[in-house]
Amino acid sequence: MCREEKPASGQKAEDISRENLWEWLIRCQGTCFYTKQGLPFTYTIKGGELFTQRRTRSITRSTFEKSYEKAAADPAAITGPKKLGVYGATYIWAIFRGLGII
């Protein structure tokens, strides 16, 4: 069940860094994001792992940090999930897009 709202309202993508990325993700739990194909999803975080309601496997914090570094280096080059080259890229890309990182 997606609830429609902007993640971390009042905040800007420029405020997101590798160091505080995980805190942003914790704040945005339950927010509705959309994959490149337009499929809605939400997620929850337990410890250092992110779980979407569409997958049973988790995406780790280190995977998000690695993806963030790649996206921050050249956001224009990340035209889709495959450009991230990591497990869970579909969801990572959608969350980064929703947060304005890419």
Tab-separated table of C-alpha atoms in Angstrom, residues 53-102:
chain	number	residue	atom	x	y	z
A	53	GLN	CA	7.288	-5.415	-0.386
A	54	ARG	CA	8.006	-6.834	-3.870
A	55	ARG	CA	11.137	-8.846	-2.913
A	56	THR	CA	12.116	-11.249	-0.171
A	57	ARG	CA	15.860	-10.537	-0.407
A	58	SER	CA	17.180	-7.376	1.159
A	59	ILE	CA	19.346	-4.616	-0.283
A	60	THR	CA	22.191	-3.738	2.056
A	61	ARG	CA	23.294	-0.354	3.264
A	62	SER	CA	26.698	-0.818	1.612
A	63	THR	CA	24.999	-1.460	-1.745
A	64	PHE	CA	23.135	1.841	-1.396
A	65	GLU	CA	26.349	3.664	-0.481
A	66	LYS	CA	28.210	2.162	-3.444
A	67	SER	CA	25.348	3.142	-5.752
A	68	TYR	CA	25.231	6.634	-4.272
A	69	GLU	CA	28.924	7.179	-5.004
A	70	LYS	CA	28.408	6.110	-8.611
A	71	ALA	CA	25.319	8.299	-9.017
A	72	ALA	CA	26.887	11.319	-7.323
A	73	ALA	CA	29.978	11.104	-9.547
A	74	ASP	CA	27.917	11.484	-12.737
A	75	PRO	CA	24.133	11.689	-12.218
A	76	ALA	CA	23.447	12.272	-15.915
A	77	ALA	CA	25.082	8.928	-16.766
A	78	ILE	CA	22.597	7.002	-14.608
A	79	THR	CA	19.808	6.833	-17.179
A	80	GLY	CA	18.292	3.651	-15.781
A	81	PRO	CA	18.700	0.950	-13.149
A	82	LYS	CA	21.174	-1.146	-15.138
A	83	LYS	CA	23.688	1.721	-15.092
A	84	LEU	CA	24.074	1.232	-11.328
A	85	GLY	CA	25.272	-2.349	-11.839
A	86	VAL	CA	24.257	-3.686	-8.400
A	87	TYR	CA	21.701	-6.082	-6.935
A	88	GLY	CA	18.408	-4.296	-6.356
A	89	ALA	CA	19.220	-1.566	-8.866
A	90	THR	CA	15.567	-1.302	-9.910
A	91	TYR	CA	14.623	-0.154	-6.428
A	92	ILE	CA	17.756	1.846	-5.689
A	93	TRP	CA	17.344	3.779	-8.955
A	94	ALA	CA	13.672	4.479	-8.184
A	95	ILE	CA	14.441	5.718	-4.670
A	96	PHE	CA	17.342	7.888	-5.878
A	97	ARG	CA	15.090	9.322	-8.573
A	98	GLY	CA	12.348	9.995	-6.033
A	99	LEU	CA	14.815	11.747	-3.734
A	100	GLY	CA	16.209	13.831	-6.599
A	101	ILE	CA	19.700	12.315	-6.483
A	102	ILE	CA	19.462	11.356	-10.149
